[in-house]
CSV table of C-alpha atoms and ligand atoms in Angstrom, one decimal:
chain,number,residue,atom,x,y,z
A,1,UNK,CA,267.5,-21.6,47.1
A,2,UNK,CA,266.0,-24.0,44.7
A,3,UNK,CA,265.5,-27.7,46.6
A,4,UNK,CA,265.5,-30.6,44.5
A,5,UNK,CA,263.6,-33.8,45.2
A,6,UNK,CA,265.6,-37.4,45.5
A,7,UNK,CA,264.0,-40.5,45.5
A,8,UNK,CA,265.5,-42.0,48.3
A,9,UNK,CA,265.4,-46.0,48.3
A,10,UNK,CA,266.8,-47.8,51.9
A,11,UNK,CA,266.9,-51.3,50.1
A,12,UNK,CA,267.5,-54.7,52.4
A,13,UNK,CA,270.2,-55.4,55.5
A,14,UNK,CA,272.4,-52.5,56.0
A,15,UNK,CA,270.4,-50.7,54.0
A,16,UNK,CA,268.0,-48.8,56.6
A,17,UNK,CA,270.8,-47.6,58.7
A,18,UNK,CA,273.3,-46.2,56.2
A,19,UNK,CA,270.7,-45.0,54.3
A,20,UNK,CA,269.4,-42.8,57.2
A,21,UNK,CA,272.8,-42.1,58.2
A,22,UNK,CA,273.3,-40.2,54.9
A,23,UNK,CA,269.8,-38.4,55.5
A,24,UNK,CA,270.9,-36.9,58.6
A,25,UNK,CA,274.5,-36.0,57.1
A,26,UNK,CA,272.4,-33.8,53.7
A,27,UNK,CA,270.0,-32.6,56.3
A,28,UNK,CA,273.1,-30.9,58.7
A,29,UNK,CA,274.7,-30.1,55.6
A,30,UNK,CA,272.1,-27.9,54.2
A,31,UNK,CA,271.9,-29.4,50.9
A,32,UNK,CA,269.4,-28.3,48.7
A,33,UNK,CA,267.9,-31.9,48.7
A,34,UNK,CA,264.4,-33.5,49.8
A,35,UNK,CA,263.7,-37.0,50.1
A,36,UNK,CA,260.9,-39.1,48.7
A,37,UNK,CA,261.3,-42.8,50.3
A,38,UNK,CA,260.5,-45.6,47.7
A,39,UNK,CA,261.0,-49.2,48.2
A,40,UNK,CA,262.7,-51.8,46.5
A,41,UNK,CA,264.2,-55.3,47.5
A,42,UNK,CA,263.5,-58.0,49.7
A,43,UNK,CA,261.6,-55.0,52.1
A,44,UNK,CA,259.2,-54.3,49.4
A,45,UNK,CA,258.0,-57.7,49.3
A,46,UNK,CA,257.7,-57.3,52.8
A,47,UNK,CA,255.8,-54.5,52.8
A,48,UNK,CA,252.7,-56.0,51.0
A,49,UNK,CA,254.5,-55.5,47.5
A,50,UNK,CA,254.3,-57.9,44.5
A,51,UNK,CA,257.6,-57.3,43.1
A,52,UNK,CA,261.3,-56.5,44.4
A,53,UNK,CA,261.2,-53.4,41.9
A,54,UNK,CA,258.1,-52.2,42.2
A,55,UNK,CA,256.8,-49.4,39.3
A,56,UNK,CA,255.8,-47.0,41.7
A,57,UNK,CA,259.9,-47.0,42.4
A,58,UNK,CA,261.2,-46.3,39.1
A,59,UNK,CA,258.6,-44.5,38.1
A,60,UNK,CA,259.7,-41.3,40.6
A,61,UNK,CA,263.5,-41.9,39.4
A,62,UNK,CA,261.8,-41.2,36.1
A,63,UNK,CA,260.1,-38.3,37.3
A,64,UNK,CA,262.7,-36.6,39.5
A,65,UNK,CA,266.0,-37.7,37.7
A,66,UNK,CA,268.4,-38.3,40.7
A,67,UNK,CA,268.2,-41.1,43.5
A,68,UNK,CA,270.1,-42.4,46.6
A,69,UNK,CA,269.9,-46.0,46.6
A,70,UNK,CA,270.7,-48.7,49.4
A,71,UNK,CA,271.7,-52.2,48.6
A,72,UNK,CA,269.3,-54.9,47.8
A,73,UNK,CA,270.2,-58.4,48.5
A,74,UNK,CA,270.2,-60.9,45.5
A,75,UNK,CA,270.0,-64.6,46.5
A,76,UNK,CA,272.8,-67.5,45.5
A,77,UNK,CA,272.0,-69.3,42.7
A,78,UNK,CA,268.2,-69.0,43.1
A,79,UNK,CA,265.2,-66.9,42.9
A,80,UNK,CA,264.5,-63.5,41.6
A,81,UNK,CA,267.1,-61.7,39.6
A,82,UNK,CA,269.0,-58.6,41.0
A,83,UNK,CA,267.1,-55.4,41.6
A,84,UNK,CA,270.4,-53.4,41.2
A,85,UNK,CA,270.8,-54.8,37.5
A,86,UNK,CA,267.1,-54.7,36.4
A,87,UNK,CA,267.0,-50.9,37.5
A,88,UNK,CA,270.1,-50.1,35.8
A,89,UNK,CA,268.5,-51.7,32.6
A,90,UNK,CA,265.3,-50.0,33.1
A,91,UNK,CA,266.6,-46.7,33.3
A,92,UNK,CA,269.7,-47.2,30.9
A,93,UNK,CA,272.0,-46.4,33.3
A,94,UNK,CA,275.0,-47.4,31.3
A,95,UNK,CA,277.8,-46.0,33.4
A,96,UNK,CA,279.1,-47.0,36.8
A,97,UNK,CA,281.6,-44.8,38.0
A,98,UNK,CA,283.1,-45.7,41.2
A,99,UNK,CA,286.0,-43.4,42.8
A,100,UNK,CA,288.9,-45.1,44.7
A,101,UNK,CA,290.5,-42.9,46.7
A,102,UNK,CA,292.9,-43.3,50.0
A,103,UNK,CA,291.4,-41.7,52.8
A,104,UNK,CA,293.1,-39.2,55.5
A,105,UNK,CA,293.6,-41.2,58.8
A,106,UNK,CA,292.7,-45.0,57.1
A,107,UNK,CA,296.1,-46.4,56.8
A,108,UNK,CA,296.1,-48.6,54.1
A,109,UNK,CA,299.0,-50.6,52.0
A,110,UNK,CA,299.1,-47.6,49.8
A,111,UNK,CA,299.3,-44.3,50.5
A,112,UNK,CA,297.7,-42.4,47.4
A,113,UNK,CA,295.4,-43.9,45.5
A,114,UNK,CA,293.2,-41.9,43.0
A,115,UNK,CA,291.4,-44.3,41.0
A,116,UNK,CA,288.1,-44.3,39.0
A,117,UNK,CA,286.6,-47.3,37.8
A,118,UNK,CA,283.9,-46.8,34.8
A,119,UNK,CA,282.2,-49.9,34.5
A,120,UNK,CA,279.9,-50.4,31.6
A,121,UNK,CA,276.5,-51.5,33.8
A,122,UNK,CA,274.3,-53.2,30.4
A,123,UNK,CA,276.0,-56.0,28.9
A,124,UNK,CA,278.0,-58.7,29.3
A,125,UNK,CA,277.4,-61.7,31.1
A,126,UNK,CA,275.9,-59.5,33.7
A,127,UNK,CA,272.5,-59.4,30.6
A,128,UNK,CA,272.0,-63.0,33.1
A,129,UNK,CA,271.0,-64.7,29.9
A,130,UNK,CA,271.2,-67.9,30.8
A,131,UNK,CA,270.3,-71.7,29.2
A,132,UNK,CA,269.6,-75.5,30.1
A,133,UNK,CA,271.3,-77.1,26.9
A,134,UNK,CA,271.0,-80.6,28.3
A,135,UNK,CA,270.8,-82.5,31.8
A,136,UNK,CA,274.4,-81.5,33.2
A,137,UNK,CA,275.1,-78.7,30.4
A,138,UNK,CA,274.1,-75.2,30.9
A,139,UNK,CA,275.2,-72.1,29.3
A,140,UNK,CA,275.4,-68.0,29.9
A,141,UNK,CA,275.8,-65.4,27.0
A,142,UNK,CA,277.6,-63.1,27.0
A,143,UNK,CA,276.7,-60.1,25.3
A,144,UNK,CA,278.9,-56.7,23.3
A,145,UNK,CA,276.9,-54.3,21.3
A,146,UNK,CA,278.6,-51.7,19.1
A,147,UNK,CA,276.3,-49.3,20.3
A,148,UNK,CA,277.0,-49.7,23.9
A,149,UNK,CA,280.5,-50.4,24.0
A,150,UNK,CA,281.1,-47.4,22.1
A,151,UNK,CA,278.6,-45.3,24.3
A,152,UNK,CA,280.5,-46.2,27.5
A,153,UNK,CA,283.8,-45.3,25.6
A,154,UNK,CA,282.7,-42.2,24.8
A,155,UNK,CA,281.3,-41.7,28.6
A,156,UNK,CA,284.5,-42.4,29.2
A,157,UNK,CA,286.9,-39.7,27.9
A,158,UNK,CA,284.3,-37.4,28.1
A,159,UNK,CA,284.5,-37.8,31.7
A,160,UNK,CA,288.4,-37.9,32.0
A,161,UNK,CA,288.3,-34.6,30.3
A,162,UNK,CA,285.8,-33.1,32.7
A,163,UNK,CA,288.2,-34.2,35.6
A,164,UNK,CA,290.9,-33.7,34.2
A,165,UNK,CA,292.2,-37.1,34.4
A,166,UNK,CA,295.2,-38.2,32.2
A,167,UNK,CA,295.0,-42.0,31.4
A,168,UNK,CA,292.4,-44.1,30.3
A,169,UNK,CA,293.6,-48.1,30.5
A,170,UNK,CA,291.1,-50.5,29.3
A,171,UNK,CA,290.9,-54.1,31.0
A,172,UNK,CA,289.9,-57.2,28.9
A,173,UNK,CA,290.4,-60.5,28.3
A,174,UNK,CA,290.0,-60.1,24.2
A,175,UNK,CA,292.7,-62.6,23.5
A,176,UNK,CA,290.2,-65.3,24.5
A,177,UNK,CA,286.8,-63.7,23.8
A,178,UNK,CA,287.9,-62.3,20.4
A,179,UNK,CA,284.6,-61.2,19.6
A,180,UNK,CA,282.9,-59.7,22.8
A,181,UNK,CA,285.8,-57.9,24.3
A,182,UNK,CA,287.5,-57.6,20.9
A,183,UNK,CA,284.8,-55.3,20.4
A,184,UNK,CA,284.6,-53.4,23.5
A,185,UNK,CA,288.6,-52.5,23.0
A,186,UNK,CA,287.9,-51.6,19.3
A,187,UNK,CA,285.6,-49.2,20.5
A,188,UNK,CA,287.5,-47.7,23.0
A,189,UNK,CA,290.1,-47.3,21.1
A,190,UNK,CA,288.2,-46.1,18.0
A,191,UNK,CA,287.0,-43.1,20.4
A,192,UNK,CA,290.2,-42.1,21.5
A,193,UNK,CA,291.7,-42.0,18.6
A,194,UNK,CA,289.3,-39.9,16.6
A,195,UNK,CA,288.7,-37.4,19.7
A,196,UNK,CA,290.2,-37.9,22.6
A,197,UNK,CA,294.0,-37.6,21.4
A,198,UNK,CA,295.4,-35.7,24.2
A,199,UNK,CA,294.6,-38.3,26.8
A,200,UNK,CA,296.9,-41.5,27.4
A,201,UNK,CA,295.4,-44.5,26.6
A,202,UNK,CA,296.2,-48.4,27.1
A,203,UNK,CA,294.6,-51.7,26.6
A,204,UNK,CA,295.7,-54.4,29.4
A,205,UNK,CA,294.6,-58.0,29.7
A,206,UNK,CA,293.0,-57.9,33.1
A,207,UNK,CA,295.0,-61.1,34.6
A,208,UNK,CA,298.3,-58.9,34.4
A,209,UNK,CA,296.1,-55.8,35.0
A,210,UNK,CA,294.7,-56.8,38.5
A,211,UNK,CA,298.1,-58.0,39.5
A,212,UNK,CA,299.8,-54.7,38.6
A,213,UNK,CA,297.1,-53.2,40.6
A,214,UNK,CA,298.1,-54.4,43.8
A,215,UNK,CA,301.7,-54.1,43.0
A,216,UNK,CA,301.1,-50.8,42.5
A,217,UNK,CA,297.8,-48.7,42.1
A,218,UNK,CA,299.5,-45.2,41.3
A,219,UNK,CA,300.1,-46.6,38.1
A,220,UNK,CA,296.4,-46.3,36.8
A,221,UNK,CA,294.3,-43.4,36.6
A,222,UNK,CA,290.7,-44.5,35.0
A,223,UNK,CA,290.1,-48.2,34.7
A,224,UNK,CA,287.4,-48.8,32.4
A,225,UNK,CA,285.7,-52.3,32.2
A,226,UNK,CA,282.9,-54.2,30.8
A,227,UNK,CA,280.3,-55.4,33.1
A,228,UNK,CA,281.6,-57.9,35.1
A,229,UNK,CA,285.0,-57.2,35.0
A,230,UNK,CA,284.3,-53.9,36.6
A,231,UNK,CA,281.9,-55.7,39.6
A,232,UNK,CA,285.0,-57.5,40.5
A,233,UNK,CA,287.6,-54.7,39.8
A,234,UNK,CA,285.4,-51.8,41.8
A,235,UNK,CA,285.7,-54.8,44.9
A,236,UNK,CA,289.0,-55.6,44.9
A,237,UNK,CA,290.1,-51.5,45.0
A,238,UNK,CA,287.8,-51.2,47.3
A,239,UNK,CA,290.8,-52.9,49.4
A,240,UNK,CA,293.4,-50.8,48.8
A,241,UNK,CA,291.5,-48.0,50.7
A,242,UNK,CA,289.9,-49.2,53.4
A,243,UNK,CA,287.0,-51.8,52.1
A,244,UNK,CA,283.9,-51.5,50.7
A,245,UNK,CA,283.0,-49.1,53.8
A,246,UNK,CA,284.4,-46.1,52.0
A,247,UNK,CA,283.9,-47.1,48.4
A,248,UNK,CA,280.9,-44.7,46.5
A,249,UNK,CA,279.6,-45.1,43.0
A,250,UNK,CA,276.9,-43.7,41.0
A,251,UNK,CA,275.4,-45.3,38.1
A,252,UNK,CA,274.6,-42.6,35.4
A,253,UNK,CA,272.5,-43.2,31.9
A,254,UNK,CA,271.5,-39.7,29.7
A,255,UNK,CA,268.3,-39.0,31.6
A,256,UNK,CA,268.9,-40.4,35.3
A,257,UNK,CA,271.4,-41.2,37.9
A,258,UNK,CA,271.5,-43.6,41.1
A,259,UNK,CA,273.8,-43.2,43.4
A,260,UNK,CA,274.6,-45.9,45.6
A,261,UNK,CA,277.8,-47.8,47.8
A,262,UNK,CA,279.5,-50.0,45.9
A,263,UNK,CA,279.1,-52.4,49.0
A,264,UNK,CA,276.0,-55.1,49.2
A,265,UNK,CA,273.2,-55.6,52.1
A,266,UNK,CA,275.7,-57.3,54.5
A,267,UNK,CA,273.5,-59.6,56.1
A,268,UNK,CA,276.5,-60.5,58.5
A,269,UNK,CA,276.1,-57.1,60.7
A,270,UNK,CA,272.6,-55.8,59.0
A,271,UNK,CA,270.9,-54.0,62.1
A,272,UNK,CA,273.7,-54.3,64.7
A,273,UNK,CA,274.9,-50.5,64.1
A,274,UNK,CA,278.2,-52.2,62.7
A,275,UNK,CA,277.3,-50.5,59.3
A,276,UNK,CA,280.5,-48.0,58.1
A,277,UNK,CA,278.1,-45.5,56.6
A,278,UNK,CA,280.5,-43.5,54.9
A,279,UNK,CA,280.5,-45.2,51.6
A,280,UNK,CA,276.9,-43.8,51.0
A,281,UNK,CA,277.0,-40.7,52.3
A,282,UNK,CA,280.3,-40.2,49.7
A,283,UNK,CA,277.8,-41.6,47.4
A,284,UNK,CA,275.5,-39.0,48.6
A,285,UNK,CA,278.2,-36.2,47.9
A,286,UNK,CA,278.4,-38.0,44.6
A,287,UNK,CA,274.4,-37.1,43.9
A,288,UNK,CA,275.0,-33.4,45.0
A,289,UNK,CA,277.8,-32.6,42.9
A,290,UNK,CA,275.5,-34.3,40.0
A,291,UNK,CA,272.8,-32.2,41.0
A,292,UNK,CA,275.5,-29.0,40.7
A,293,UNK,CA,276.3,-30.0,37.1
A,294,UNK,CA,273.4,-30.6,35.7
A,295,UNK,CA,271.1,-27.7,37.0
A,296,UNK,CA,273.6,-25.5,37.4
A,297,UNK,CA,273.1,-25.0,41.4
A,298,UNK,CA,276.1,-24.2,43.3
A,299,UNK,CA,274.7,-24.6,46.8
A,300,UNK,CA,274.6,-28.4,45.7
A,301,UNK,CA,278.0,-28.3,45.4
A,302,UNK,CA,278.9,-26.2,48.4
A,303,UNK,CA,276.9,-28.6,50.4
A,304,UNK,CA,278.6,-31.9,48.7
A,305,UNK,CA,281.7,-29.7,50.1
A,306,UNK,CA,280.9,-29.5,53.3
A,307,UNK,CA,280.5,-33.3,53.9
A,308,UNK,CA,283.8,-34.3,52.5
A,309,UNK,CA,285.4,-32.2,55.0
A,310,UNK,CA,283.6,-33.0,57.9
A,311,UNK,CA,284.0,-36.9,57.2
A,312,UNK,CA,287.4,-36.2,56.6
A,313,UNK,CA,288.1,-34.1,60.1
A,314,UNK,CA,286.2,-36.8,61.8
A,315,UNK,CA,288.6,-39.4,60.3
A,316,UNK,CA,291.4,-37.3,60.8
A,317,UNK,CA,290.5,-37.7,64.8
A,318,UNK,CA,290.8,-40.8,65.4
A,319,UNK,CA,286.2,-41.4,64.2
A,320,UNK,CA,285.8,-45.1,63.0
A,321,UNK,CA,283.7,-47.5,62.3
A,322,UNK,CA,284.9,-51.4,63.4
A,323,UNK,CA,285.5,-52.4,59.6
A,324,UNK,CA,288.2,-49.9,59.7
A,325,UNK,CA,289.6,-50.6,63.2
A,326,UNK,CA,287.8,-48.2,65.1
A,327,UNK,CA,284.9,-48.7,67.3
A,328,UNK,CA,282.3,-46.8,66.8
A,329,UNK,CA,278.8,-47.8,65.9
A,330,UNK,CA,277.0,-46.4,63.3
A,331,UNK,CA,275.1,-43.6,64.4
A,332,UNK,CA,278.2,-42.9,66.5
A,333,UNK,CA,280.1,-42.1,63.7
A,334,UNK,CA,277.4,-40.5,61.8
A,335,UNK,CA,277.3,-37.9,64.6
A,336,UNK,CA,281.2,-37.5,64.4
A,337,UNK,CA,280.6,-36.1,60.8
A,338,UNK,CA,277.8,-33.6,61.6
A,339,UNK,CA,279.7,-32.7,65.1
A,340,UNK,CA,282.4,-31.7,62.5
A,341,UNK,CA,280.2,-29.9,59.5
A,342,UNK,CA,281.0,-26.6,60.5
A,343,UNK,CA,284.6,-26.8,61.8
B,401,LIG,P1,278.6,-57.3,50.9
B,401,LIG,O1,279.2,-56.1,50.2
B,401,LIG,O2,277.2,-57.1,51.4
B,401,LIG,O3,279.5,-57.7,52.1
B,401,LIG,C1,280.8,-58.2,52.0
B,401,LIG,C2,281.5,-58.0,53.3
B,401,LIG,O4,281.8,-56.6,53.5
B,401,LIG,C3,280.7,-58.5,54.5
B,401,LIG,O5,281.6,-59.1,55.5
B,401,LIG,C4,280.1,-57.2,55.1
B,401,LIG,O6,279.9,-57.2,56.4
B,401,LIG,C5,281.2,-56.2,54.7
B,401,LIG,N1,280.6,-54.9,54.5
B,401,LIG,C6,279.9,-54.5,53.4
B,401,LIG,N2,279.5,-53.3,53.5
B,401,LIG,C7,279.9,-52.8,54.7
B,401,LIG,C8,279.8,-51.6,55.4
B,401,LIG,N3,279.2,-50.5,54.8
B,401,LIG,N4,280.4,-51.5,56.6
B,401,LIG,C9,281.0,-52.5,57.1
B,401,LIG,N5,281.2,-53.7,56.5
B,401,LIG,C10,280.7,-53.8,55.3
B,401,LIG,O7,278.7,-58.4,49.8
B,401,LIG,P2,278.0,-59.9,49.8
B,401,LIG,O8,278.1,-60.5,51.2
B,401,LIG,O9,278.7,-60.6,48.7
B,401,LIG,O10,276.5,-59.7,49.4
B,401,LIG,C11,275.4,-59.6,50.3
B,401,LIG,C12,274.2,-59.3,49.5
B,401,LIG,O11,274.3,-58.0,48.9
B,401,LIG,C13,273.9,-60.2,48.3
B,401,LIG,O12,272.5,-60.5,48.3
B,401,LIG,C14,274.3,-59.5,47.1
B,401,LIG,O13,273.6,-59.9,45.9
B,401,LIG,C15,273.9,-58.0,47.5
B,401,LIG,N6,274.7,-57.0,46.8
B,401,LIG,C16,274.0,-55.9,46.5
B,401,LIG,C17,274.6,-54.8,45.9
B,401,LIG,C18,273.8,-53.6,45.5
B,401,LIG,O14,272.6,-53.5,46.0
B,401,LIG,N7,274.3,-52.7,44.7
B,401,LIG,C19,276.0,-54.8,45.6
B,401,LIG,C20,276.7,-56.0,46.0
B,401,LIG,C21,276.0,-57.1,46.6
């Protein structure tokens, strides 16, 4: 069995604990997976570093293609920029995908959600570009390139066709930013029309869009989105399924891919074993089945299988954490999972 290496990166708050969590859930899986631990965040500062995203970091996602990231906390309206955004840049991660799905034994508003959000992760006011134009004036850019709009488009459908997903629906605000989002739509809609013919496509203007979501999710199928549009999208269906606990994403550019929770450090419980780990270790499932497609290595797969089902069994009995009503810790719950990999 081939074993590929993962650059594994624990990040600040929460971070440690889910991130070791989702070590011990690949380890009693099987998966063909080894870790290398690199630092980023507010810990690599603490660790003697001189910067929150230190080379040595993205250098081995460079080298070994695939990493499982924990959150790293960005502060309010101060200090240094965000890690997460300035390694998406760096390795041109362009696409954030991030599955919503209802989950056996979370009882939720709605029943059967199957969402994925594709989020493009480069532009927009997200690029943080932002000025002083005089005492009491400032001003943030935002920012559309034909290239990338119509790169993430084309991600897009691509990946609605490998998943055999039906509907594309594009959320904007192009009646008021005419030129940015008017743009990202064009594009959209320039690559479904010339290729992608056979999929259902729709633009929606993401006031209405987010209120039809909550009226009723089954409605949508992909939900794509420019940067910051999908930050807050990816959020707020996190709560139709259970919270940002149980929400995984991956952020994917040609040549590398992180996977990471769509959650942030949570300061509020960070080292209290009140984490829901579950959100990276579906991330981590994410990586494997990655790994399966593109080097062809079935055990990845077989092993991304086996997790599912055991975190689904233990949810199934009655095995939560206290974000979703239950009351285990967790560790407690991590346990549950690996107590069911087999069954
Ligand atoms: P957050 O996602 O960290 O927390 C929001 C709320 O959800 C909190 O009440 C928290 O306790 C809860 N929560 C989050 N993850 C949870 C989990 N796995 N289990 C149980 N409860 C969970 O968002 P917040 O508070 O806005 O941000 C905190 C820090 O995280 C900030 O510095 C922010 O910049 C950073 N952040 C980092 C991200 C990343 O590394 N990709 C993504 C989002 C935020």
């Amino acid at each position: 069995m081939t074993t590929h290496t993962a650059v594994l990166i624990p990040g600040d708050g929460i971070g440690p604990e889910v991130a070791q969590a989702a070590r011990r859930i690949l380890e009693a899986a099987d998966a063909p997976v080894q870790f290398i631990e690199r630092h980023a965040g507010v810990v690599a500062l603490e660790r003697g570093g001189d910067d929150v995203l230190p080379l040595d970091t993205v250098d081995a996602i460079r080298e070994h293609g695939v990493a499982l990231k924990g959150p790293c906390t960005t502060p309010i309206g101060k200090g240094f920029g965000s890690v997460n955004v300035a390694l998406r840049k760096k390795l041109n991660l362009y696409a954030a995908v991030r599955p919503v799905r209802s989950l056996p034994g979370v009882k939720t508003r709605f029943e059967d959600v199957d969402l994925v959000i594709v989020r493009e992760n480069t532009e927009g006011l997200y690029s943080g570009i932002e000025n002083l134009i005089t005492e009491g004036v400032v001003m943030s850019m935002k920012v559309a390139t034909r290239n990338a709009c119509s790169r993430i488009g084309e991600w897009t459908f691509d990946y609605a066709v490998r998943r055999n997903r039906s509907k594309v629906s594009v959320f904007h605000k192009a009646n008021i930013m005419k030129m940015t989002d008017g743009m990202f739509i064009d594009e959209a809609r320039q690559v479904h029309e010339k290729s992608y013919p056979q999929i259902k496509y729709e633009e929606v203007i993401i006031d209405a869009a987010l209120m039809k979501i909550v009226q009723d999710p089954t409605q949508f199928d992909i939900i794509l989105c420019e940067n910051l549009y999908g930050d807050i999208v990816s959020d707020l269906c996190a709560g139709l399924v259970g919270g940002l606990g149980v929400t995984p994403g991956a952020n994917i550019g040609d040549k590398d891919a992180v996977f990471e929770a769509v959650h942030g450090s949570a300061p509020d419980i960070a080292g209290q074993n009140l984490a829901n780990p579950l959100a990276l270790i579906m991330s981590a499932a994410m990586m494997l089945n990655y790994i399966s497609e593109s080097r062809k290595d079935d055990s990845a797969r077989d092993a991304a299988k086996r997790i599912k089902s055991a975190y689904n069994l233990a949810l199934n009995d009655g095995k939560r954490t206290r974000d979703l009503g239950g009351d285990l810790g967790t560790q407690e719950f991590t346990q549950a999972v690996i107590d069911r990999m087999n069954g």
